[in-house]
Short mmCIF file of C-alpha atoms in Angstrom, two decimals:
data_model
loop_
_atom_site.label_atom_id
_atom_site.label_comp_id
_atom_site.label_asym_id
_atom_site.label_seq_id
_atom_site.Cartn_x
_atom_site.Cartn_y
_atom_site.Cartn_z
CA UNK A 1171 -33.69 -32.91 23.85
CA UNK A 1172 -30.70 -30.63 23.30
CA UNK A 1173 -29.26 -29.72 19.97
CA UNK A 1174 -25.56 -29.19 19.59
CA UNK A 1175 -23.92 -27.18 16.88
CA UNK A 1176 -21.38 -28.93 14.67
CA UNK A 1177 -17.78 -27.95 15.35
CA UNK A 1178 -16.59 -25.08 13.19
CA UNK A 1179 -13.29 -25.54 11.33
CA UNK A 1180 -10.34 -23.51 12.56
CA UNK A 1181 -8.86 -20.68 10.51
CA UNK A 1182 -5.97 -22.92 9.49
CA UNK A 1183 -8.37 -25.68 8.37
CA UNK A 1184 -10.39 -23.17 6.32
CA UNK A 1185 -7.20 -21.83 4.66
CA UNK A 1186 -5.99 -25.37 3.92
CA UNK A 1187 -9.38 -26.29 2.41
CA UNK A 1188 -9.39 -23.12 0.31
CA UNK A 1189 -5.85 -23.81 -0.92
CA UNK A 1190 -6.77 -27.41 -1.73
CA UNK A 1191 -9.69 -26.14 -3.81
CA UNK A 1192 -7.45 -23.72 -5.70
CA UNK A 1193 -4.86 -26.42 -6.37
CA UNK A 1194 -7.54 -28.86 -7.58
CA UNK A 1195 -8.88 -26.21 -9.94
CA UNK A 1196 -5.38 -25.51 -11.27
CA UNK A 1197 -4.68 -29.22 -11.72
CA UNK A 1198 -7.97 -29.71 -13.55
CA UNK A 1199 -7.20 -26.81 -15.87
CA UNK A 1200 -3.71 -28.17 -16.58
CA UNK A 1201 -5.06 -31.65 -17.33
CA UNK A 1202 -7.60 -30.44 -19.90
CA UNK A 1203 -4.95 -30.37 -22.60
CA UNK A 1204 -5.45 -28.35 -25.74
CA UNK A 1205 -3.09 -25.82 -27.20
CA UNK A 1206 -0.37 -24.31 -25.12
CA UNK A 1207 -0.43 -20.92 -26.77
CA UNK A 1208 2.46 -19.10 -28.34
CA UNK A 1209 5.95 -19.73 -27.07
CA UNK A 1210 7.50 -16.82 -25.23
CA UNK A 1211 11.26 -16.61 -25.08
CA UNK A 1212 13.54 -14.32 -23.12
CA UNK A 1213 15.49 -11.50 -24.68
CA UNK A 1214 18.41 -13.89 -24.95
CA UNK A 1215 16.04 -16.50 -26.44
CA UNK A 1216 16.90 -19.04 -23.77
CA UNK A 1217 13.91 -20.94 -22.37
CA UNK A 1218 14.29 -22.41 -18.88
CA UNK A 1219 12.82 -25.88 -18.39
CA UNK A 1220 10.36 -25.87 -15.47
CA UNK A 1221 12.01 -28.96 -13.97
CA UNK A 1222 15.11 -26.82 -13.28
CA UNK A 1223 13.08 -25.20 -10.50
CA UNK A 1224 12.06 -28.47 -8.84
CA UNK A 1225 13.88 -28.98 -5.55
CA UNK A 1226 15.30 -25.44 -5.35
CA UNK A 1227 14.83 -23.41 -2.20
CA UNK A 1228 13.78 -19.75 -2.31
CA UNK A 1229 17.38 -18.54 -2.61
CA UNK A 1230 17.95 -20.88 -5.55
CA UNK A 1231 14.82 -19.68 -7.34
CA UNK A 1232 15.84 -16.05 -6.79
CA UNK A 1233 19.34 -16.78 -8.12
CA UNK A 1234 17.81 -18.22 -11.30
CA UNK A 1235 14.89 -15.83 -11.91
CA UNK A 1236 15.73 -12.73 -9.87
CA UNK A 1237 13.67 -11.34 -7.01
CA UNK A 1238 9.94 -12.18 -7.10
CA UNK A 1239 7.40 -9.50 -7.90
CA UNK A 1240 5.14 -10.89 -5.20
CA UNK A 1241 5.77 -13.34 -2.36
CA UNK A 1242 3.21 -14.69 0.07
CA UNK A 1243 2.71 -17.56 2.46
CA UNK A 1244 -0.42 -19.68 2.77
CA UNK A 1245 -0.29 -22.14 5.69
CA UNK A 1246 3.08 -23.90 5.24
CA UNK A 1247 3.34 -23.05 1.53
CA UNK A 1248 5.38 -20.17 0.08
CA UNK A 1249 4.24 -18.79 -3.28
CA UNK A 1250 6.53 -16.63 -5.40
CA UNK A 1251 5.17 -14.75 -8.41
CA UNK A 1252 7.36 -13.48 -11.22
CA UNK A 1253 6.26 -11.24 -14.11
CA UNK A 1254 7.62 -10.56 -17.55
CA UNK A 1255 6.06 -8.24 -20.13
CA UNK A 1256 3.81 -10.93 -21.60
CA UNK A 1257 3.52 -13.60 -18.91
CA UNK A 1258 3.33 -14.44 -15.20
CA UNK A 1259 4.84 -17.46 -13.41
CA UNK A 1260 3.90 -18.79 -9.98
CA UNK A 1261 6.37 -20.97 -8.08
CA UNK A 1262 5.15 -23.05 -5.11
CA UNK A 1263 7.52 -24.06 -2.32
CA UNK A 1264 6.35 -26.79 0.05
CA UNK A 1265 7.97 -28.01 3.29
CA UNK A 1266 10.88 -30.39 2.63
CA UNK A 1267 11.61 -33.51 4.66
CA UNK A 1268 15.04 -32.08 5.51
CA UNK A 1269 13.53 -28.80 6.65
CA UNK A 1270 12.93 -25.55 4.84
CA UNK A 1271 10.82 -25.29 1.70
CA UNK A 1272 11.55 -26.40 -1.86
CA UNK A 1273 9.82 -26.01 -5.21
CA UNK A 1274 7.46 -28.86 -6.02
CA UNK A 1275 5.20 -27.11 -8.54
CA UNK A 1276 5.23 -24.14 -10.90
CA UNK A 1277 2.97 -22.77 -13.61
CA UNK A 1278 2.84 -19.94 -16.12
CA UNK A 1279 0.14 -17.99 -17.96
CA UNK A 1280 -0.12 -14.95 -20.19
CA UNK A 1281 -0.77 -11.63 -18.45
CA UNK A 1282 -4.34 -12.01 -19.71
CA UNK A 1283 -4.67 -15.41 -18.01
CA UNK A 1284 -4.33 -17.60 -21.10
CA UNK A 1285 -2.10 -20.58 -21.75
CA UNK A 1286 1.55 -20.10 -22.57
CA UNK A 1287 4.80 -21.99 -22.86
CA UNK A 1288 6.17 -22.20 -19.32
CA UNK A 1289 9.82 -22.65 -20.37
CA UNK A 1290 9.64 -19.58 -22.58
CA UNK A 1291 7.98 -17.55 -19.84
CA UNK A 1292 10.66 -18.52 -17.31
CA UNK A 1293 13.32 -17.53 -19.85
CA UNK A 1294 11.65 -14.15 -20.36
CA UNK A 1295 11.54 -13.60 -16.59
CA UNK A 1296 15.22 -14.50 -16.18
CA UNK A 1297 16.14 -12.21 -19.09
CA UNK A 1298 14.55 -9.15 -17.45
CA UNK A 1299 17.06 -9.20 -14.56
#
């Protein structure tokens, strides 16, 4: 009797599984509810609604928020990170049906990792430009 080893997942499959786990964790944390923490507003006091990012490409996001502090790609996903003094925002661009990548999800947190008002954080990031 011969024993065969199960097929090992490819590097791309492992990265996709890891990203799926991260996204599930983030979604679970977002769905828990609770307080949203203090509102953070930009120097001009103008919050930016997160839905203004939805559907933008990378150039559109950069035009609104300025250049990202960190940009990386994971499989087909592009992740842009923006920082203000008191908060951090992550913007996720996924492949679009028409080609390219567009924003489908974004989130914000305090620099310490706590909850914060995403619109206020985005306003603070835009104000630092």
